[in-house]
CSV table of N, CA and C in Angstrom, one decimal:
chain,number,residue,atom,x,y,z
A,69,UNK,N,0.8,-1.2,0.0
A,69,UNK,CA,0.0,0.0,0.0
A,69,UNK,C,0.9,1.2,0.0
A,70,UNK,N,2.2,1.4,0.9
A,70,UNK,CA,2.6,2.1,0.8
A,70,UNK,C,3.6,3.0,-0.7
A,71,UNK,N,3.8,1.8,-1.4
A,71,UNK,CA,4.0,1.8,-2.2
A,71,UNK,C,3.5,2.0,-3.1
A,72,UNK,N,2.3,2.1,-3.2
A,72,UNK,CA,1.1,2.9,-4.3
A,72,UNK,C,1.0,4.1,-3.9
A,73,UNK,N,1.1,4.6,-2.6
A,73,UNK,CA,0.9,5.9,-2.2
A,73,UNK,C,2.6,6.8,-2.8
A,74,UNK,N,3.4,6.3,-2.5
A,74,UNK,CA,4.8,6.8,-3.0
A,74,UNK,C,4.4,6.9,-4.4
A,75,UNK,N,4.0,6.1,-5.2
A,75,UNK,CA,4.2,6.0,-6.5
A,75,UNK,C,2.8,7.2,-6.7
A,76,UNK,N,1.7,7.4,-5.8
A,76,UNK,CA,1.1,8.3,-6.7
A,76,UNK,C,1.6,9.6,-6.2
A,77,UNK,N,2.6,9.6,-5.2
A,77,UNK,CA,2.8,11.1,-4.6
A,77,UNK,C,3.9,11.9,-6.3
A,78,UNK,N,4.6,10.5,-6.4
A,78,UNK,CA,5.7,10.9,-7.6
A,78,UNK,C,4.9,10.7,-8.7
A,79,UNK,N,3.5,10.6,-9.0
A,79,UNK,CA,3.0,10.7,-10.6
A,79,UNK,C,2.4,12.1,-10.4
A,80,UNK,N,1.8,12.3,-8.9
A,80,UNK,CA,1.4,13.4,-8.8
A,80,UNK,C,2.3,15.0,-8.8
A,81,UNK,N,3.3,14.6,-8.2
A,81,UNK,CA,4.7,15.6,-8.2
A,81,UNK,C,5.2,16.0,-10.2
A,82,UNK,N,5.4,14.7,-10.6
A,82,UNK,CA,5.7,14.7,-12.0
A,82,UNK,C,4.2,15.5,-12.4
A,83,UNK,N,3.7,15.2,-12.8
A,83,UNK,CA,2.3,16.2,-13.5
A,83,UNK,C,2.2,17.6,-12.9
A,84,UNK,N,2.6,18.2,-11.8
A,84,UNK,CA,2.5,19.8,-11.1
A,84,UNK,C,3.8,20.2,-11.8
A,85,UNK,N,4.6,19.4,-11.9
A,85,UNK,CA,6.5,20.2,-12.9
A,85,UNK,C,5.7,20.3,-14.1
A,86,UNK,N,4.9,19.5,-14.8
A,86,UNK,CA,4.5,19.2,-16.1
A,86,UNK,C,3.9,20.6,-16.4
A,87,UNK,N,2.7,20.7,-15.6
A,87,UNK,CA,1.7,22.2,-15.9
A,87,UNK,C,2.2,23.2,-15.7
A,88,UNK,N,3.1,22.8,-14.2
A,88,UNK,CA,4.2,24.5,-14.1
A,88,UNK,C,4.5,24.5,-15.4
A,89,UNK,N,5.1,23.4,-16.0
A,89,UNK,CA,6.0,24.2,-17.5
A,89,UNK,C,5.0,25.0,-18.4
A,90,UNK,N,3.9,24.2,-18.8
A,90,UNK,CA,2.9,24.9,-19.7
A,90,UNK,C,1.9,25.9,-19.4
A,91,UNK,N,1.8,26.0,-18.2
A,91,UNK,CA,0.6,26.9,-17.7
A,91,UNK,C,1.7,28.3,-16.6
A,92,UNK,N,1.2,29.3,-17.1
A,92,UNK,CA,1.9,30.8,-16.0
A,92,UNK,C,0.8,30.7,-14.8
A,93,UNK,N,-0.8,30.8,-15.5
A,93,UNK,CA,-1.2,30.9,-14.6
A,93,UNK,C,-2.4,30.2,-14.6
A,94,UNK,N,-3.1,29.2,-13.5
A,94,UNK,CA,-4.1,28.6,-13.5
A,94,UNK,C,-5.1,28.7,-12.8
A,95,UNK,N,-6.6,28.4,-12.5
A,95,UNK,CA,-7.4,28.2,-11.5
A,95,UNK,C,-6.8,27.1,-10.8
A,96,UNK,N,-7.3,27.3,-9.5
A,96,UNK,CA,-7.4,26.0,-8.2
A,96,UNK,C,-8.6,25.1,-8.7
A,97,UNK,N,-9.6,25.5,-8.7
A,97,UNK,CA,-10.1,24.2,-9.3
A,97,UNK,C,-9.7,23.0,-10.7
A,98,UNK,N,-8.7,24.0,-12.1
A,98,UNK,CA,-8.9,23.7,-12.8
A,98,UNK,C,-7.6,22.8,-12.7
A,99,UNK,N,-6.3,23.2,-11.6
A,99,UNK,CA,-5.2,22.5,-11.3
A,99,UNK,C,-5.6,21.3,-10.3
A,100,UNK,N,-6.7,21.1,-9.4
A,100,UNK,CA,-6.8,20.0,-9.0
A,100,UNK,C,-7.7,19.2,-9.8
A,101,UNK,N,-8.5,18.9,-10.8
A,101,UNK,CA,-9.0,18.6,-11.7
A,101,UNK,C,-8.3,17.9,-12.5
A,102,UNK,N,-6.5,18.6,-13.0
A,102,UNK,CA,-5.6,18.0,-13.4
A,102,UNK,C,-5.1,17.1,-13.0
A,103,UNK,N,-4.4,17.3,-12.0
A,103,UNK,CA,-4.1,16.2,-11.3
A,103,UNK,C,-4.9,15.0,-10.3
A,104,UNK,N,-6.2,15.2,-10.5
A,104,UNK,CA,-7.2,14.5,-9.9
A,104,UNK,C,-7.1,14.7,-8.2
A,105,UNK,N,-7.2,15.6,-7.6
A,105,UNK,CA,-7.5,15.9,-6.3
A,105,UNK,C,-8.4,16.5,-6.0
A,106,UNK,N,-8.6,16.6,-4.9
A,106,UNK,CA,-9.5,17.9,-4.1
A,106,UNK,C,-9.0,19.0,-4.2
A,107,UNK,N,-9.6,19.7,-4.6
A,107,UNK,CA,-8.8,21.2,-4.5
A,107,UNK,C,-8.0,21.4,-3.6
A,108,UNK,N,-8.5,20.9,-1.9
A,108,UNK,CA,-7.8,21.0,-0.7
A,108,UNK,C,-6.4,20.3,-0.8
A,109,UNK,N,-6.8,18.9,-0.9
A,109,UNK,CA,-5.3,18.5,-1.0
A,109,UNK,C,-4.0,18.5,-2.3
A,110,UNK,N,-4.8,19.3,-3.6
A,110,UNK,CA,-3.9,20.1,-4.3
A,110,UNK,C,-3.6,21.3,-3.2
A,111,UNK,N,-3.9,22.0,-3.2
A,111,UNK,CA,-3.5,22.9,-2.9
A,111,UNK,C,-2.6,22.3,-1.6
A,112,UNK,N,-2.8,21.7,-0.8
A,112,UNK,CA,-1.4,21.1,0.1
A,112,UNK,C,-0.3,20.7,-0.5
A,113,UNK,N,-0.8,19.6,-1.5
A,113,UNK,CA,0.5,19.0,-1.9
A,113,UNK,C,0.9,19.9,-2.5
A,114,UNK,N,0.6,21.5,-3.5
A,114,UNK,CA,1.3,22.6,-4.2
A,114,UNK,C,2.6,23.3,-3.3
A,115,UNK,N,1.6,23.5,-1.9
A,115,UNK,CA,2.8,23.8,-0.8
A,115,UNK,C,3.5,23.6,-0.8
A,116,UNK,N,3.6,22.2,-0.8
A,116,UNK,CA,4.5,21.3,0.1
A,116,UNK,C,5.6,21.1,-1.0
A,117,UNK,N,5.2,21.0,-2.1
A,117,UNK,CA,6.2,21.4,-3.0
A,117,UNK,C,7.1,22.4,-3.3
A,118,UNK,N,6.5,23.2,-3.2
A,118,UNK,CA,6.6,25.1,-2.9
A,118,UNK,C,7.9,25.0,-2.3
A,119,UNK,N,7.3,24.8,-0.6
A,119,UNK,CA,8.4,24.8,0.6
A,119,UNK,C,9.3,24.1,-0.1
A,120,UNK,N,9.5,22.5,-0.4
A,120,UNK,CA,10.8,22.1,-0.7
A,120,UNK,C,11.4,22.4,-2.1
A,121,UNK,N,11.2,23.5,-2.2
A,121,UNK,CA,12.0,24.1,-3.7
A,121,UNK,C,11.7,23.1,-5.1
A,122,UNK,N,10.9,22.4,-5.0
A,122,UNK,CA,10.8,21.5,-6.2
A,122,UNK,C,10.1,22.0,-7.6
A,123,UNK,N,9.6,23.0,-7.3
A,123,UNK,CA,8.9,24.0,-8.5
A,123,UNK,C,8.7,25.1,-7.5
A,124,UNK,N,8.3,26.4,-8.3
A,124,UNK,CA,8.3,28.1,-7.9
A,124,UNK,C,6.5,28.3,-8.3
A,125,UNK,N,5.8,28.8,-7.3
A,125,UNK,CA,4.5,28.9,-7.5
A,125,UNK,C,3.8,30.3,-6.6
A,126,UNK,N,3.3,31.0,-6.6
A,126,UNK,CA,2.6,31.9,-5.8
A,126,UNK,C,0.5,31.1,-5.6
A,127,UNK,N,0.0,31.2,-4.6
A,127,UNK,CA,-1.6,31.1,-4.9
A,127,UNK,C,-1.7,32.1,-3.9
A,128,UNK,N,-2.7,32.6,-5.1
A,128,UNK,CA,-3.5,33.4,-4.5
A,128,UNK,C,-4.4,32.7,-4.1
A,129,UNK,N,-5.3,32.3,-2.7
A,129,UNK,CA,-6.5,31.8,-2.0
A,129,UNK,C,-7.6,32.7,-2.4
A,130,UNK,N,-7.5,33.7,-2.0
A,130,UNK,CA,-8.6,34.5,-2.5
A,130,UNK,C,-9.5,34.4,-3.9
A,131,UNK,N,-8.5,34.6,-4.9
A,131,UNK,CA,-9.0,34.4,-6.0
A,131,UNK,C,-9.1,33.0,-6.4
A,132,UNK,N,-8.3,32.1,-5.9
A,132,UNK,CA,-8.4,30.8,-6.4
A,132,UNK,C,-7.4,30.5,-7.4
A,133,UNK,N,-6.4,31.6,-7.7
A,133,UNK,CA,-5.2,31.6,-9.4
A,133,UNK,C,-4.4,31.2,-8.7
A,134,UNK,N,-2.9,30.1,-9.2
A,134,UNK,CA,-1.8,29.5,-8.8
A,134,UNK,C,-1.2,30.3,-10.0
A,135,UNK,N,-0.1,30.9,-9.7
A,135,UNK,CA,1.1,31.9,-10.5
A,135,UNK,C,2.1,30.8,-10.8
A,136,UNK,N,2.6,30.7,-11.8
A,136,UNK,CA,4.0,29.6,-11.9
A,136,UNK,C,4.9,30.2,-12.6
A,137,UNK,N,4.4,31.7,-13.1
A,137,UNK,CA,5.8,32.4,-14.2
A,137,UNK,C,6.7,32.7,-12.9
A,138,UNK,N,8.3,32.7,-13.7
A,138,UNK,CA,9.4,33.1,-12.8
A,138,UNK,C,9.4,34.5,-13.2
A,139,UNK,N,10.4,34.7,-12.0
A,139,UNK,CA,10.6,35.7,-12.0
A,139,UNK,C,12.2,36.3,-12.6
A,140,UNK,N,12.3,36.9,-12.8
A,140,UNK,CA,13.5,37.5,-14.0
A,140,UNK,C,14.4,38.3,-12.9
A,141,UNK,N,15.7,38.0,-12.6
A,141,UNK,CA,16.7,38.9,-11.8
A,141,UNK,C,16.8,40.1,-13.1
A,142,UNK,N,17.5,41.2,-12.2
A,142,UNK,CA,17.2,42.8,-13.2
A,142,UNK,C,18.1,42.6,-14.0
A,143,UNK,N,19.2,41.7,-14.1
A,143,UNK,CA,19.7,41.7,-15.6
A,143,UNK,C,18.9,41.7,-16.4
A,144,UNK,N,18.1,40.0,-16.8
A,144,UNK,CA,17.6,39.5,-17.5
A,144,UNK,C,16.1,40.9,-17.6
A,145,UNK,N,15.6,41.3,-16.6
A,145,UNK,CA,14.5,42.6,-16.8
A,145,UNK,C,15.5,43.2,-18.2
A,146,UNK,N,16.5,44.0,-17.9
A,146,UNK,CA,17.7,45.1,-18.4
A,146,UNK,C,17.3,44.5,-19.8
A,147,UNK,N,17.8,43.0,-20.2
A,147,UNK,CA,18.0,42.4,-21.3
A,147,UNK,C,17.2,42.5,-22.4
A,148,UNK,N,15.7,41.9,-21.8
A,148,UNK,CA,14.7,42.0,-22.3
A,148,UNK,C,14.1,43.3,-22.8
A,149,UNK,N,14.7,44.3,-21.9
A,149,UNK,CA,14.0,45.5,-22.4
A,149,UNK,C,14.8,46.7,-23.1
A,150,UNK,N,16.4,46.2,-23.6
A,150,UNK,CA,16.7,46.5,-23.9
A,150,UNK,C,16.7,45.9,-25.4
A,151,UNK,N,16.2,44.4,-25.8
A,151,UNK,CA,15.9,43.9,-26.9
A,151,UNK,C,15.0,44.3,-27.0
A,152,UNK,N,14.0,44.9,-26.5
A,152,UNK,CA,12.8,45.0,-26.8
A,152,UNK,C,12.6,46.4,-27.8
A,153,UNK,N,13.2,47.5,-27.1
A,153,UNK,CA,13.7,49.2,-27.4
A,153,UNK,C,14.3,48.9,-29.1
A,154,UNK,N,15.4,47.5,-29.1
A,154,UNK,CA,15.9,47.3,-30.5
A,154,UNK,C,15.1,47.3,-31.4
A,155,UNK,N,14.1,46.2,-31.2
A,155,UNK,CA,13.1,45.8,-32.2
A,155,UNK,C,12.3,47.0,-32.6
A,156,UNK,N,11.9,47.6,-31.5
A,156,UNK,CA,11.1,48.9,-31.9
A,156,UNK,C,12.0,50.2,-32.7
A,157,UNK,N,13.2,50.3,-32.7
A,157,UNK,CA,13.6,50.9,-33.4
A,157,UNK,C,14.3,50.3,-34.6
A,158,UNK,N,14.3,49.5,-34.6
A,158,UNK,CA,14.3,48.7,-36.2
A,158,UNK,C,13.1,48.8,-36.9
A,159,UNK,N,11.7,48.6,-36.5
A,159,UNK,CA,10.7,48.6,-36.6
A,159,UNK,C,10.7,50.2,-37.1
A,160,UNK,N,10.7,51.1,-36.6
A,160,UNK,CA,10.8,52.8,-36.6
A,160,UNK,C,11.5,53.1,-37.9
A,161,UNK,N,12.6,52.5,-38.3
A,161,UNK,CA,13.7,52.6,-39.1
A,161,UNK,C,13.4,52.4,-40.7
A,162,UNK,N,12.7,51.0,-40.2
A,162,UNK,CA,12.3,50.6,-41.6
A,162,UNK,C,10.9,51.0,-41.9
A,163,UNK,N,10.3,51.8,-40.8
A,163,UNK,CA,8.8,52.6,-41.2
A,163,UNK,C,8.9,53.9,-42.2
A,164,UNK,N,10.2,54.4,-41.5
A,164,UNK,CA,10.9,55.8,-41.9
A,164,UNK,C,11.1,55.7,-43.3
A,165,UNK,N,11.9,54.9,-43.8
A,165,UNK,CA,12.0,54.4,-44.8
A,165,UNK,C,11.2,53.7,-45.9
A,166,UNK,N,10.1,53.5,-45.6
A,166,UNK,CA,8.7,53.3,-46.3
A,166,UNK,C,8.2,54.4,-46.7
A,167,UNK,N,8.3,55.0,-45.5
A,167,UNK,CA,7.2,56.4,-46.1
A,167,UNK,C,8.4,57.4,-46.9
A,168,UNK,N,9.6,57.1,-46.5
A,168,UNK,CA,10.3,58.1,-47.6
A,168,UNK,C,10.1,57.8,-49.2
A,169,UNK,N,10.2,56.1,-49.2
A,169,UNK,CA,10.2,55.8,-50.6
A,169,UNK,C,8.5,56.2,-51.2
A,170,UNK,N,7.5,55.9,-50.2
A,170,UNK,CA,6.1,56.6,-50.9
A,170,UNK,C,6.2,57.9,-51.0
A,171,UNK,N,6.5,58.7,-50.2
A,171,UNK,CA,6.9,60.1,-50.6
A,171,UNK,C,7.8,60.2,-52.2
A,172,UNK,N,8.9,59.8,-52.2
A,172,UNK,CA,9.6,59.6,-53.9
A,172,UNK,C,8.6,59.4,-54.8
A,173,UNK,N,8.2,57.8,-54.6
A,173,UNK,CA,7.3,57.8,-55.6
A,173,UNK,C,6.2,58.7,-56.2
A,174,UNK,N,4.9,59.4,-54.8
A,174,UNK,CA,4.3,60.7,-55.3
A,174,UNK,C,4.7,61.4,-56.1
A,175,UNK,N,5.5,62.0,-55.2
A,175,UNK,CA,6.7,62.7,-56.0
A,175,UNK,C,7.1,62.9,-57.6
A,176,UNK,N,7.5,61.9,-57.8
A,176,UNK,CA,8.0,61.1,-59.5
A,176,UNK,C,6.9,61.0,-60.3
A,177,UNK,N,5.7,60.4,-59.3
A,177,UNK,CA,4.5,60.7,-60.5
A,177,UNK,C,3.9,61.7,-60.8
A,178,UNK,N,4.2,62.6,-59.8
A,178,UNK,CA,4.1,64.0,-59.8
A,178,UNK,C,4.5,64.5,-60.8
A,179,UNK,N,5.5,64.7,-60.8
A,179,UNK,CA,6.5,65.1,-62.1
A,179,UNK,C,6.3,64.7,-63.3
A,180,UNK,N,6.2,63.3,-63.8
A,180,UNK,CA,5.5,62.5,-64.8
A,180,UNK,C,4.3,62.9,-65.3
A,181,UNK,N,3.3,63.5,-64.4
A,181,UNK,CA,2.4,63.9,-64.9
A,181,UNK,C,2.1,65.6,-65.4
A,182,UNK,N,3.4,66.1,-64.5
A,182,UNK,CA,3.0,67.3,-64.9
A,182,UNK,C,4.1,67.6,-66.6
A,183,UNK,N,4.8,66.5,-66.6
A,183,UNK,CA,5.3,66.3,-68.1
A,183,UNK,C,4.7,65.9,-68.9
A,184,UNK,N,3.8,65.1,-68.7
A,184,UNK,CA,3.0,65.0,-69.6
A,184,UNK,C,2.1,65.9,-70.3
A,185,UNK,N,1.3,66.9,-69.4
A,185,UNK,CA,0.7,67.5,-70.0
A,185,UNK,C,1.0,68.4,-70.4
C-alpha cells in the first residue's frame, strides 16, 4: 500500500512540474482537476512542493489563481527590455523608410504627370 501511495505522490509531483512548465497561470479548481485531487489536498500537496523548492508557484487563495511564471533577476529585466527598445527601433527605421520611398514615388509621379501635360 505504501508503495502505491509513493508512486502516486511521484505521478502526482511529476504532473505539477509538467503544468508549471505549460501553464503561468491557473485556477485552483482547474489544477486539481488535473491532477485528480480535491482542491484542498492540491493545494497542500502545491505547498508542500513550494516549501521544498521542487517548482516556484505563488496562490493566490482569495481568488483561487496559482502563479507559476518566474521571476527574472534585473539583468535579464535590463536584457529584455533593452531587446525590446531594439526591435522597436528597427521597426521605426524601416517605417521611416517606407514612407520616404512613398513620398519619392508621389513625388516622381508627380513630375511625370506634370510632363506629360
Amino acid at each position: 500500500v505504501s508503495t502505491q501511495s509513493t508512486w502516486g505522490k511521484r505521478v502526482t509531483e511529476h504532473n505539477l512540474r509538467v503544468i508549471s512548465n505549460y501553464y503561468n497561470r491557473i485556477t485552483l479548481p482547474r489544477l486539481s482537476q488535473l491532477i485528480a485531487l480535491p482542491e484542498e489536498e492540491a493545494e497542500e500537496f502545491l505547498c508542500d512542493m513550494v516549501t521544498k523548492h521542487l517548482i516556484r508557484a505563488k496562490i493566490n487563495r482569495i481568488d483561487g489563481i496559482v502563479d507559476f511564471s518566474t521571476h527574472k533577476s534585473p539583468q535579464e529585466q535590463l536584457n529584455d527590455w533593452s531587446s525590446g527598445v531594439s526591435k522597436v527601433l528597427a521597426l521605426l527605421g524601416t517605417t521611416c523608410h517606407l514612407i520616404t520611398k512613398e513620398q519619392m514615388e508621389h513625388k516622381a509621379r508627380q513630375e511625370l504627370a506634370k510632363a506629360n501635360n
